[in-house]
Each structure stands twice: as structure tokens, then as C-alpha cells.
Short mmCIF file of C-alpha atoms and ligand atoms in Angstrom, two decimals:
data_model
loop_
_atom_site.label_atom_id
_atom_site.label_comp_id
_atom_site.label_asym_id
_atom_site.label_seq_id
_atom_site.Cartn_x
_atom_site.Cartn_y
_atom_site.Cartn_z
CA UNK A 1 -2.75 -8.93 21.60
CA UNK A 2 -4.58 -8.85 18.21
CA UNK A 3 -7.90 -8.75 20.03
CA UNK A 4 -7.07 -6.48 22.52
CA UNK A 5 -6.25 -4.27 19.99
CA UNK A 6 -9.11 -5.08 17.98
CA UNK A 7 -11.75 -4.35 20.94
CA UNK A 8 -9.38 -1.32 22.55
CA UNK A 9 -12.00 1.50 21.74
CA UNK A 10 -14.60 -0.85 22.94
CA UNK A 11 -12.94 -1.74 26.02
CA UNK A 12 -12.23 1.87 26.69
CA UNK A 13 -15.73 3.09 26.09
CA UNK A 14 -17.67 0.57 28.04
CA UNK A 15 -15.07 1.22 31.15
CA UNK A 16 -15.28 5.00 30.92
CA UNK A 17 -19.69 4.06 30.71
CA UNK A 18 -19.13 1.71 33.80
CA UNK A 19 -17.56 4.36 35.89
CA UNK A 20 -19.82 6.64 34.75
CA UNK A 21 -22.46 4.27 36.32
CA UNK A 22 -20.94 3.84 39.54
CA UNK A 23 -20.77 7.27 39.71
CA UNK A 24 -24.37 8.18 39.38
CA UNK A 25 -25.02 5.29 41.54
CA UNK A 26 -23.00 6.89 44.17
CA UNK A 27 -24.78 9.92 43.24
CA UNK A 28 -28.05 8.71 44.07
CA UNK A 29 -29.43 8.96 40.60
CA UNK A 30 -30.40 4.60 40.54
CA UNK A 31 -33.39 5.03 37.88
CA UNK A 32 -30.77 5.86 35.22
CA UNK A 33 -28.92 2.75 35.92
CA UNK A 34 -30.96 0.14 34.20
CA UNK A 35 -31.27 2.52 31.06
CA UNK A 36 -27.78 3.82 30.88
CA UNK A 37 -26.38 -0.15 31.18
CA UNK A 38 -28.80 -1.01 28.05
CA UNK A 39 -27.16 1.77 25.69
CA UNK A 40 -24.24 0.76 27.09
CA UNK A 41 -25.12 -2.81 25.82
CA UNK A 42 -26.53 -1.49 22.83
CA UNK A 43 -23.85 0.42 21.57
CA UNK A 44 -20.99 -2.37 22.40
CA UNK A 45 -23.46 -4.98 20.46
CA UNK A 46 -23.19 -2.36 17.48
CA UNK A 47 -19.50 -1.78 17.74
CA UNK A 48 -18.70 -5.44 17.25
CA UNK A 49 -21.49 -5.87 14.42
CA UNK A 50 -19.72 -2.72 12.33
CA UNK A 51 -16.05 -4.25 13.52
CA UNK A 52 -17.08 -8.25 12.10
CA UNK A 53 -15.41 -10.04 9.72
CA UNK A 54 -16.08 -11.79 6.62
CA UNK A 55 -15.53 -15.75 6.96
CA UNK A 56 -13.20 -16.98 4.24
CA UNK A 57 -14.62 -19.94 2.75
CA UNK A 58 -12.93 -22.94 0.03
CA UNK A 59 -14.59 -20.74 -2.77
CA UNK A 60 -13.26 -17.12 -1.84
CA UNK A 61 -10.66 -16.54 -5.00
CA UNK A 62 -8.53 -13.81 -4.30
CA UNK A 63 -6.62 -12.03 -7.26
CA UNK A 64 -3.12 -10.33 -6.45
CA UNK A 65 -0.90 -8.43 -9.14
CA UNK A 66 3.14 -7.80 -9.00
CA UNK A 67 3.36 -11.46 -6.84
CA UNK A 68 6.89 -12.08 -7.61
CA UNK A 69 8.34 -10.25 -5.14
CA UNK A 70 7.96 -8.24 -1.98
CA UNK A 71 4.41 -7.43 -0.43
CA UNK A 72 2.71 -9.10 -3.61
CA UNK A 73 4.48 -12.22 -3.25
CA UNK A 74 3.71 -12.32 0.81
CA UNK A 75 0.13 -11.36 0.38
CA UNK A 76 -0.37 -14.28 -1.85
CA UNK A 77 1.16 -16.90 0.52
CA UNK A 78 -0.71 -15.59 3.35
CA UNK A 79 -3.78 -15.30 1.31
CA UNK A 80 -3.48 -18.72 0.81
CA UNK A 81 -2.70 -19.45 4.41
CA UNK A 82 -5.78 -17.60 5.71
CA UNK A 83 -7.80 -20.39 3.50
CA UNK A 84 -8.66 -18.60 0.26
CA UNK A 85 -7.79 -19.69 -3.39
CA UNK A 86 -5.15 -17.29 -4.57
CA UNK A 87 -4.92 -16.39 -8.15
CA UNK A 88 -1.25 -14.56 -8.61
CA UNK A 89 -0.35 -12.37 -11.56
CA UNK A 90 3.48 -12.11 -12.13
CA UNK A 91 5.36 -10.48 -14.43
CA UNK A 92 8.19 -13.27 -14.62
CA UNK A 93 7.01 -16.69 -14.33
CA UNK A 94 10.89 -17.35 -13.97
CA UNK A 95 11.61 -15.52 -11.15
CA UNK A 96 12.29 -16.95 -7.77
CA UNK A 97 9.10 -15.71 -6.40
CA UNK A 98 6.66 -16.86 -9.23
CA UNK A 99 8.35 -20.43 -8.61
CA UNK A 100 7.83 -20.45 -5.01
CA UNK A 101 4.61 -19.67 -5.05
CA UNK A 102 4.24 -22.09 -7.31
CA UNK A 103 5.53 -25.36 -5.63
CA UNK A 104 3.16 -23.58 -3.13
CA UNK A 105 0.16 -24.72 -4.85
CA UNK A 106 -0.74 -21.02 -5.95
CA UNK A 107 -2.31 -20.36 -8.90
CA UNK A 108 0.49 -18.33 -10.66
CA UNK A 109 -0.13 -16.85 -14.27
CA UNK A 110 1.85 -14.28 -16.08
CA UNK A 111 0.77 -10.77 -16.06
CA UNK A 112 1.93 -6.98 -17.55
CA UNK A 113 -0.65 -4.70 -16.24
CA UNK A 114 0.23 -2.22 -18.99
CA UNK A 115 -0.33 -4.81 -22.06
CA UNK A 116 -3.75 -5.09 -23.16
CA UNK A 117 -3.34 -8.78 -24.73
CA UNK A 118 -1.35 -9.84 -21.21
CA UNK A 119 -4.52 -8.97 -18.90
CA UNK A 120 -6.95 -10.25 -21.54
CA UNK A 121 -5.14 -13.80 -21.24
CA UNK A 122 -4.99 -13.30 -17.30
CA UNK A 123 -8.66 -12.34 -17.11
CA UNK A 124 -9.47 -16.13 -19.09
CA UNK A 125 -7.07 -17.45 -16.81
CA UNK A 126 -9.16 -16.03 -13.86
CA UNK A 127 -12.59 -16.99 -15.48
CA UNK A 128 -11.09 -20.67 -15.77
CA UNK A 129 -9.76 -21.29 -12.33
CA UNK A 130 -13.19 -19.65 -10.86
CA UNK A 131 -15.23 -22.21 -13.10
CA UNK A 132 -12.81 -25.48 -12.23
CA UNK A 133 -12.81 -24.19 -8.44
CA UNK A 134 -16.49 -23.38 -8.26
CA UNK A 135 -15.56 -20.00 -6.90
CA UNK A 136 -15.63 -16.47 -5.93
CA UNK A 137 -13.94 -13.69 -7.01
CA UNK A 138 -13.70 -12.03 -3.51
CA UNK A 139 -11.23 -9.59 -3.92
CA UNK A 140 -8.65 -8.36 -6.64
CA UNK A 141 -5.55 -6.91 -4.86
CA UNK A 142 -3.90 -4.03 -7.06
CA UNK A 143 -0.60 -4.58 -5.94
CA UNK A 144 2.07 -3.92 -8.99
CA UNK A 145 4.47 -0.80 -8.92
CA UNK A 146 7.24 0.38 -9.89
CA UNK A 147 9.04 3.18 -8.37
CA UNK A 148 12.49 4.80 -9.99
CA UNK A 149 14.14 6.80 -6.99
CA UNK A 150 16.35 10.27 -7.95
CA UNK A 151 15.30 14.25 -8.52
CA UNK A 152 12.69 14.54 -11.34
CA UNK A 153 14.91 16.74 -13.42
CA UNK A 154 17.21 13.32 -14.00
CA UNK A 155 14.36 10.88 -14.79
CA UNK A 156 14.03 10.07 -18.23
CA UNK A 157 10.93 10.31 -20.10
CA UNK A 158 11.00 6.27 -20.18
CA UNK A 159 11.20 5.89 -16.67
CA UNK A 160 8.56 8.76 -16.02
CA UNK A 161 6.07 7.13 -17.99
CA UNK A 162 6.91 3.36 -17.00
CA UNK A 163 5.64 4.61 -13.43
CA UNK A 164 2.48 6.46 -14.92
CA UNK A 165 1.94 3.30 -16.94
CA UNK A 166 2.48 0.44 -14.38
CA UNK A 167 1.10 2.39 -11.08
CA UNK A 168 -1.98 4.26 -13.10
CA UNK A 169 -3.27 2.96 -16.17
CA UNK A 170 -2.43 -0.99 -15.57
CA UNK A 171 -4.43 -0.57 -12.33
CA UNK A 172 -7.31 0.54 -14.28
CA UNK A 173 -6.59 -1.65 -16.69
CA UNK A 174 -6.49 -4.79 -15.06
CA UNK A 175 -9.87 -3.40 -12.90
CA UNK A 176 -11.61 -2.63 -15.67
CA UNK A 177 -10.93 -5.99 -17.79
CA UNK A 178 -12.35 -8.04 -13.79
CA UNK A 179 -14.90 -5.38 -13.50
CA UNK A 180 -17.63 -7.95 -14.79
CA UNK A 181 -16.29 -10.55 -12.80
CA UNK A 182 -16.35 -8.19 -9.61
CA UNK A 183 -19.65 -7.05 -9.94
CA UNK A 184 -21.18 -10.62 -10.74
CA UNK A 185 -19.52 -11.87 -7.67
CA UNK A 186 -19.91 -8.76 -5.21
CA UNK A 187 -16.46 -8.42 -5.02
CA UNK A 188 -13.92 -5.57 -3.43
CA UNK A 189 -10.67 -3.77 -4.56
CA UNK A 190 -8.08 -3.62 -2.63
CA UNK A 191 -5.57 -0.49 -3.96
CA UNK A 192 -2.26 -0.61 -2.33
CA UNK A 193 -1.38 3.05 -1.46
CA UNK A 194 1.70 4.63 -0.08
CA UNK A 195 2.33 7.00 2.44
CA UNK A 196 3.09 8.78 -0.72
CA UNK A 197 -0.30 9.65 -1.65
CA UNK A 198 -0.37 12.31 1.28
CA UNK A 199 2.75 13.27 1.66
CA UNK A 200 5.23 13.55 -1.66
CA UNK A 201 8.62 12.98 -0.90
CA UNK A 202 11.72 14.45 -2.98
CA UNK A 203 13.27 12.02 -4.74
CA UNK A 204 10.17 10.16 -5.62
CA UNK A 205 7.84 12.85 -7.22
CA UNK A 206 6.72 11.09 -9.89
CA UNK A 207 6.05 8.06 -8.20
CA UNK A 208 4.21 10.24 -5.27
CA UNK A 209 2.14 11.62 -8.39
CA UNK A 210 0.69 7.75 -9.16
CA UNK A 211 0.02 7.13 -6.28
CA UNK A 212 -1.93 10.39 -5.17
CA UNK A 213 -3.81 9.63 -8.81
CA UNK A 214 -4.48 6.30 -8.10
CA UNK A 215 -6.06 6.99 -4.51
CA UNK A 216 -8.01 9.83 -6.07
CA UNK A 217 -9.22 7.40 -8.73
CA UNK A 218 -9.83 4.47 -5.83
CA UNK A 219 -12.13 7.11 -3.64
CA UNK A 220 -14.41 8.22 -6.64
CA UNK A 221 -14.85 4.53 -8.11
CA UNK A 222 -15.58 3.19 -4.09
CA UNK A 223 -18.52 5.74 -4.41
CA UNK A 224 -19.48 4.70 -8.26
CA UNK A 225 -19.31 1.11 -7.18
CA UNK A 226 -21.07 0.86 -3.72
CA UNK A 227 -24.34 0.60 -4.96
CA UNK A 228 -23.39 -2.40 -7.13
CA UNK A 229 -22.66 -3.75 -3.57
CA UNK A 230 -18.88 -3.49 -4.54
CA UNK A 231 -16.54 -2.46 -2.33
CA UNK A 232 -13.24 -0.59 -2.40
CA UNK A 233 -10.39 -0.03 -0.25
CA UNK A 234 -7.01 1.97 0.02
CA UNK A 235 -4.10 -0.38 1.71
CA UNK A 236 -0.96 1.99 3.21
CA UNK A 237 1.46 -0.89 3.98
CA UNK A 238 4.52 1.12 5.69
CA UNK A 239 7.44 0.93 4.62
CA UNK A 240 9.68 -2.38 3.50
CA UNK A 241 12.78 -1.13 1.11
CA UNK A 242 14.54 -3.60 2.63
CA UNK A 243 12.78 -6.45 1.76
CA UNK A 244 11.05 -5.92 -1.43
CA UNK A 245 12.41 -5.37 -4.93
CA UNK A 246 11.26 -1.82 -5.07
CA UNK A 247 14.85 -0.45 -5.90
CA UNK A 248 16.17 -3.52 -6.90
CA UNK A 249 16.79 -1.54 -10.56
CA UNK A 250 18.26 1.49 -8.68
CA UNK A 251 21.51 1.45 -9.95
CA UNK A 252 20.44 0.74 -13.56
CA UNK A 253 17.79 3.53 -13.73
CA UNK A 254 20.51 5.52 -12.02
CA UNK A 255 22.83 5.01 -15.35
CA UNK A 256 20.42 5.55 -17.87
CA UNK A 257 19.79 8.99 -16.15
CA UNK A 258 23.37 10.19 -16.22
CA UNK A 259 23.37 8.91 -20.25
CA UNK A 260 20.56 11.07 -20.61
CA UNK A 261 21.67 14.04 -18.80
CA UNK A 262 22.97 17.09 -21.02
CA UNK A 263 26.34 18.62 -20.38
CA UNK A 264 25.03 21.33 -18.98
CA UNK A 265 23.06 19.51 -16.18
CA UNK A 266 25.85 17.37 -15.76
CA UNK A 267 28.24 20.21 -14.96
CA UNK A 268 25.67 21.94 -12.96
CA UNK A 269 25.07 18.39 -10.59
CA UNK A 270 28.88 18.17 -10.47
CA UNK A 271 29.39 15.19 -8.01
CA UNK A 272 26.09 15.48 -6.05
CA UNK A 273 24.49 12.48 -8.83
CA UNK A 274 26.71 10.30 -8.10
CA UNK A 275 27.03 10.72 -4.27
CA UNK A 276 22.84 10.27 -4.58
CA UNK A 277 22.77 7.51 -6.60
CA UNK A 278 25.98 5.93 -4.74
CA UNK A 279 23.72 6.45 -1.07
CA UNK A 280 20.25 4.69 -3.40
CA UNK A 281 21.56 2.46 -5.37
CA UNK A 282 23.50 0.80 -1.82
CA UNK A 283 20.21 0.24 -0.33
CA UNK A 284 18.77 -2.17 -3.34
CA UNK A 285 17.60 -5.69 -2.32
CA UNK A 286 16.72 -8.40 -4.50
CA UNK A 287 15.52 -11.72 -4.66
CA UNK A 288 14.27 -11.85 -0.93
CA UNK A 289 12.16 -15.03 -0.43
CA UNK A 290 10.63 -14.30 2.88
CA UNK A 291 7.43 -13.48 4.05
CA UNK A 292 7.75 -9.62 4.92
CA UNK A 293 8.55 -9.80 8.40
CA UNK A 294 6.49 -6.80 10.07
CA UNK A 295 2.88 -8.67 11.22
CA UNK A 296 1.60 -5.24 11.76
CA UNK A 297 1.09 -5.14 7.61
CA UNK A 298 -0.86 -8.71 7.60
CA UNK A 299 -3.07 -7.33 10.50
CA UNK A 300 -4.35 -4.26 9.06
CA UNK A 301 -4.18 -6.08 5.44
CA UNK A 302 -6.80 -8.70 6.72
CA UNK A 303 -9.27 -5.73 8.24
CA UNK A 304 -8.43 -4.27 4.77
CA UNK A 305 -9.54 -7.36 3.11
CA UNK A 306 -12.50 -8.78 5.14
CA UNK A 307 -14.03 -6.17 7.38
CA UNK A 308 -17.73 -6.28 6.65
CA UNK A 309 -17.90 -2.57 6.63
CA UNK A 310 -14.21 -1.51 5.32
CA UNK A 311 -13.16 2.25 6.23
CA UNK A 312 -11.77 4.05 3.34
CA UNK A 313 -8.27 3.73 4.34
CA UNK A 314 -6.22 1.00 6.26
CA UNK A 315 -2.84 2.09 6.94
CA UNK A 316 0.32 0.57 8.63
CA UNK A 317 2.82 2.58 9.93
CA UNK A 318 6.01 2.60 12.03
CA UNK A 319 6.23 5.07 15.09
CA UNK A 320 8.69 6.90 12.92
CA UNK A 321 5.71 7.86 10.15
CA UNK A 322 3.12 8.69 12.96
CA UNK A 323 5.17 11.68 14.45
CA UNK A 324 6.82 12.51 11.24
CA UNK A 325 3.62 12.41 8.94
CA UNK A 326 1.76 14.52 12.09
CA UNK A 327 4.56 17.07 12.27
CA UNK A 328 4.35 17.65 8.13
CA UNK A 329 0.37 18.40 8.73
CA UNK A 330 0.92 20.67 11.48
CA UNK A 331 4.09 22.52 11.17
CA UNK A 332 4.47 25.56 8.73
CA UNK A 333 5.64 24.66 5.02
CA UNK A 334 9.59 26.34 6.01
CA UNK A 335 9.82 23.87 8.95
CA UNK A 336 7.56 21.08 6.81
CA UNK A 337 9.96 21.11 3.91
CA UNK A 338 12.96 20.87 6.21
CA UNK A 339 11.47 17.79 8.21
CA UNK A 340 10.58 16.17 4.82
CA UNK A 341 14.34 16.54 3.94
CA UNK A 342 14.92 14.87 7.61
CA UNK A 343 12.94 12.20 7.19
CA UNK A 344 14.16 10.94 3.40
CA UNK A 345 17.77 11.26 4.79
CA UNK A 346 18.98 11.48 1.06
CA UNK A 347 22.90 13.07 0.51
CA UNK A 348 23.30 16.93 1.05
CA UNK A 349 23.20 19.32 -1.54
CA UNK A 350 26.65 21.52 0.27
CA UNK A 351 27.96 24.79 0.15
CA UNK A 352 30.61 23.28 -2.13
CA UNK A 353 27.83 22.22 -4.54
CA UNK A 354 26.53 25.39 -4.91
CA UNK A 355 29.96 27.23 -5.24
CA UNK A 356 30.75 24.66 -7.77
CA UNK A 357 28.10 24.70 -9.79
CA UNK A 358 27.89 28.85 -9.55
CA UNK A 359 31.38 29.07 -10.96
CA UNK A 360 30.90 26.51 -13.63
CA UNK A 361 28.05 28.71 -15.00
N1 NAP B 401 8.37 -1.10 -0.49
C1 NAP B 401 7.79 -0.20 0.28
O1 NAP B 401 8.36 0.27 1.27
C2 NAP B 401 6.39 0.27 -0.05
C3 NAP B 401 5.82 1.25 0.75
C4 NAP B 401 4.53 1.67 0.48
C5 NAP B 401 3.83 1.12 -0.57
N2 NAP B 401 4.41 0.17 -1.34
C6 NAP B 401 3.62 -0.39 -2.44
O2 NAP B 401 3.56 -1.80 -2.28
C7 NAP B 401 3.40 -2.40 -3.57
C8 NAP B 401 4.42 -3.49 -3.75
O3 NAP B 401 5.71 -2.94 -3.70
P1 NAP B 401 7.00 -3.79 -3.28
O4 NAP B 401 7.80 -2.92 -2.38
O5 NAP B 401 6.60 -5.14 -2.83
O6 NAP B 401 7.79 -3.82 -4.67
P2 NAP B 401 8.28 -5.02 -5.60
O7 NAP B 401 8.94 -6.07 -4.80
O8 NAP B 401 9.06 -4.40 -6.70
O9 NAP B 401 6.89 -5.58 -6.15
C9 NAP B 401 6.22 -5.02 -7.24
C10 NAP B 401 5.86 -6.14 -8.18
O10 NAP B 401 5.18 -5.59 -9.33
C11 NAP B 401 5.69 -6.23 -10.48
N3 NAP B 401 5.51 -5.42 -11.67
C12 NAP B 401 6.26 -4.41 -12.15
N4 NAP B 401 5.78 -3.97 -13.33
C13 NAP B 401 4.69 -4.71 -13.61
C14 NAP B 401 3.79 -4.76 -14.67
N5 NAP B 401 3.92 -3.95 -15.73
N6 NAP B 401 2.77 -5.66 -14.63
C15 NAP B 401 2.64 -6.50 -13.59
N7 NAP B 401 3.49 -6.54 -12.55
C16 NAP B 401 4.50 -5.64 -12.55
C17 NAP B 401 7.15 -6.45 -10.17
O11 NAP B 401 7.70 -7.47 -11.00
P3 NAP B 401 9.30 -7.53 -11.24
O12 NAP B 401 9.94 -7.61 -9.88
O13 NAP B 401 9.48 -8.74 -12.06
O14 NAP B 401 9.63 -6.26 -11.95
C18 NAP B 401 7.10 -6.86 -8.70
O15 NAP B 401 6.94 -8.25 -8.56
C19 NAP B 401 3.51 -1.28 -4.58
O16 NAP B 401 2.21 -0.86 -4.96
C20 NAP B 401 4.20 -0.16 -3.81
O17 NAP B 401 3.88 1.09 -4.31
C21 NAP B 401 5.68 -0.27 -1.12
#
């Protein structure tokens, strides 16, 4: 299945070529043949030149940040399980993850993207395991996030500039410190995106706001770095709430926003906070210690990762994001901004709300 879908445009193209043949046979036109079947040849021998993959060998190091949970953690194990030598940064080495990964054999070293002396020590760390391994930094994976969930008015300015910190500047930060250790080695950078980037949702503006940045910033460094023969690459994984630890602080974020809301917003919210933060806080998930089950994310991860001519973007997405990201681009912004609403499925702001809050004014 993985090849079929691999070699689909190829498979499509040389049968639409092949009838194409048959029908200028038919036609009478048989000089054509021999040339048309060479293109034909030719451009199916190009195809799977641009579409080949990088062999991962015992010296290919691969660096991942935010491994002690969700798609960190599972990119590291199946990192490792593709062959390469996996060099995890997490920001607890007590958590669950960190000591799976661990009694994995992993290389797992602790790392805060946003401290300067943190990804100094990590970077040594790196330089040491490359020299004792004889290896290669292949690829660092910019993986860490955090993401608070509720209406921007409510975030406080801690939590706004945790996710500017963490998403933003520790990505550049930790880039910048491997930077010589990327270019010495012809390395790539893998950024994981979000869906996000394209498309804010309500409820996540500030997060959607890092990420757009941090694209922007990965598309005008994959130009400044290409001709040091480094690559870079924007990863879209989908969507995994369930599984990851994204919102695993929900309900603690959630409180520090109401103890930071004034009187007069909390009057004005009435009962629509805490129905919100109720409906978010309910779908928090912590401490998951599987692999994240969709394969669909490991497939387009490894193109991501080893393609020998990587596309800008790789993205994963359920059937759900195709037609709903599609309809946002091509629907008017009234309709747009009512399907957005749709899609994030967050509580109603009701009639009631707004008589409540109109009479409390
Ligand atoms: N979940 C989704 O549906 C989804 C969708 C699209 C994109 N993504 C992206 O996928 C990536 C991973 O998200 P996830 O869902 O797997 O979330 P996650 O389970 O919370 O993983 C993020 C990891 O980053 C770590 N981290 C937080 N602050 C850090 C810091 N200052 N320095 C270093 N590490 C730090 C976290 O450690 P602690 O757990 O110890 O705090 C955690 O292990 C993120 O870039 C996210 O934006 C996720």
C-alpha cells in the first residue's frame, strides 16, 4: 500500500502515456511510437530519481526536542527503529516518557529550548555522542510546543509569552546553537508545523501566531541555507489531542485565567468560561506511553525526513481537514468564519449570553 501510494502519480502517468500509445498506434501514426515510449521511459526514470530516498546508515544521528511525550516521544522510538542514532531532548528526565525512551537505549538528555545555559549543555551533549558514535548529525527535529487553549482576551501575559518563547525563540535557539554542527555535517531541519500556520483557529490565536512565525521563519532560512547544502522542511502532523500532552495543563492554565480576569470581564463572560473551559479541560490526556497510533504521520514524517529532494511542506491530514481546510480557502470570509466555528466545535456563545452580559453592563 505504501508503494502504491508512493508510485500513484507515476503509475497514473505512464498508463494515461500507454494508452496514449495504443491510440496513435491504432491511429496509424507508428514512427512516434519508439520516441514517445523513450520519454515515457525518460520521464518515469526521473520521477523515481526526484522521489528516492536517503539510506539511513549506523552513523545518521538524529536530534528530536519535546521527546517526553506525544509526537516527540514517538518520533524518537521510531527514529530509532528506522536504524538511526537518536539523540532526545526532554524537558523532564523524570517523566514517564524520558524513562522509556531511556530503557530504550535512546540517548535522552535534558533540554529547555528557552534557557540559554540548558541548550548550551545539550549542544556538548550532542557534540559528545557524535564523537563516541563516530556520527552524523542528519537531522535536528524541532519538535517542542506548547499550546494554552481559551479566547485571547483570557490568556495571561505568562501564558502568551510561554508560547512565543517555547514555539518561536527556543526553535531558533536550539537551531542556531546546532547550526555549526548542521552545516559541518550537511544536515536538514525538520520544523513541525500545524495546520495552524494556514488556518488560525479561535481559541488558539496565539498559538496559531507561533506557528505561522515559525513557518515564515523555516521558508526564508530553507532559502538562506540551501546553498550550504542544508536542507529544511515544514512537518504538518494532523491532529493527535488525544494522545499527546498538548492540553494536558488545560485545566490549570484555565484557573490561572479566571484569577487573572477583572470583574468586569468576569461579569461580562458570565458562565460561558466555565462551560469552555469545562468542554477543554475534559478532553486533556496525559501520560500516554504509546506510539501515536495513526501510520499516516510516520509515512509522510519519513518522506519529510529522507527524501533526497524534500518539498517544502509534508503534511498529514485526516479526510475531515482536507474538505474543511479546502472549504475555508474557497468559501467567502461570512461562510469561512462560520465553518471555522464548525470545525473547532468549542461551546456556544447563546442568546442568553448576550442578554446576560447586555444587562449586566
Ligand atoms: N497534538 C496535535 O494534535 C498537534 C497537531 C499539529 C501539530 N502539533 C505539533 O506537534 C508538536 C508536538 O506536540 P504534541 O501534541 O506531541 O505535544 P506534547 O505531548 O505536549 O509534546 C510537546 C513536548 O515539548 C516539551 N516542551 C515544552 N516546553 C518545552 C521547553 N521549554 N523546552 C523543551 N521542551 C519543551 C513538552 O514537555 P512537557 O510535557 O514536560 O511539558 C512535551 O514533551 C508540537 O510542535 C505541536 O505544535 C501537534
Amino acid at each position: 500500500m505504501k508503494y502504491v501510494k508512493k508510485f500513484f502519480p507515476m503509475l497514473v502517468a505512464d498508463l494515461t502515456t500507454w494508452v496514449t500509445l495504443y491510440y496513435l498506434w491504432n491511429k496509424g501514426y507508428k514512427r512516434c511510437i519508439p520516441l514517445a515510449s523513450l520519454c515515457c521511459l525518460g520521464v518515469s526514470y526521473l520521477y523515481c530519481c526526484l522521489r528516492s530516498r536517503d539510506k539511513i546508515s549506523s552513523n545518521y544521528a538524529v536530534v528530536i526536542t519535546g521527546c517526553g511525550s506525544g509526537l516527540g516521544y514517538s518520533l524518537a522510538l521510531h527514529c530509532q527503529e528506522l536504524g538511526a542514532t537518536v539523540i532526545a531532548g526532554v524537558l523532564q528526565m523524570s517523566s514517564p516518557g524520558s524513562k522509556r525512551l531511556l530503557r530504550e537505549g535512546i540517548f535522552v538528555y535534558p533540554l529547555d529550548i528557552t534557557l540559554a545555559a540548558s541548550v548550551e549543555n545539550f549542544t556538548d551533549f550532542v557534540r559528545t555522542v557524535l564523537t563516541e558514535r563516530n556520527s552524523k548529525l542528519r537531522c535536528l527535529i524541532n519538535n517542542a510546543a506548547v499550546m494554552v487553549f481559551g479566547e485571547f482576551e483570557w490568556q495571561t501575559y505568562e501564558q502568551l509569552r510561554k508560547q512565543m518563547e517555547v514555539n518561536l525563540l527556543g526553535t531558533m535557539r536550539i537551531t542556531k546553537e546546532l547550526m555549526p554542527l548542521i552545516r559541518a555535517h550537511f544536515g536538514r531541519i525538520i520544523v513541525v508545523s500545524s495546520h495552524c500556520n494556514t488556518e488560525p483557529i479561535p481559541g488558539v490565536a496565539a498559538y496559531s501566531g507561533t506557528k505561522a512565525a515559525v513557518s515564515a521563519w523555516a521558508t526564508a532560512i530553507r532559502v538562506e541555507l540551501k546553498k550550504y547544502g542544508v536542507k529544511v522542511v515544514c512537518f504538518v502532523p494532523g491532529s493527535f489531542v488525544g494522545e499527546s500532552n498538548i492540553l494536558a495543563r488545560q485545566s490549570q492554565y484555565f484557573k490561572k485565567m479566571e484569577r487573572a480576569m477583572s470583574t468586569e470581564a468576569k461579569t461580562f463572560y458570565g458562565d460561558y468560561f466555565a462551560r469552555y473551559s469545562q468542554y477543554f479541560s475534559s478532553m486533556a490526556r496525559c501520560g500516554n506511553l504509546d506510539k501515536l497510533e495513526d501510520s499516516g504521520i510516520f509515512e509522510t514524517f519519513e518522506g519529510a525526513l529522507l527524501d533526497k529532494y524534500p518539498s517544502a511542506v509534508y503534511t498529514n491530514e485526516p479526510w475531515r481537514y482536507t474538505v474543511y481546510h479546502t472549504m475555508f480557502k474557497i468559501t467567502p470570509t461570512c461562510l469561512r468564519d462560520r465553518l471555522v466555528e464548525r470545525f473547532v466545535q468549542a461551546p456556544p456563545w447563546t442568546k442568553q449570553d448576550v442578554a446576560k452580559s447586555s444587562t449586566q453592563q
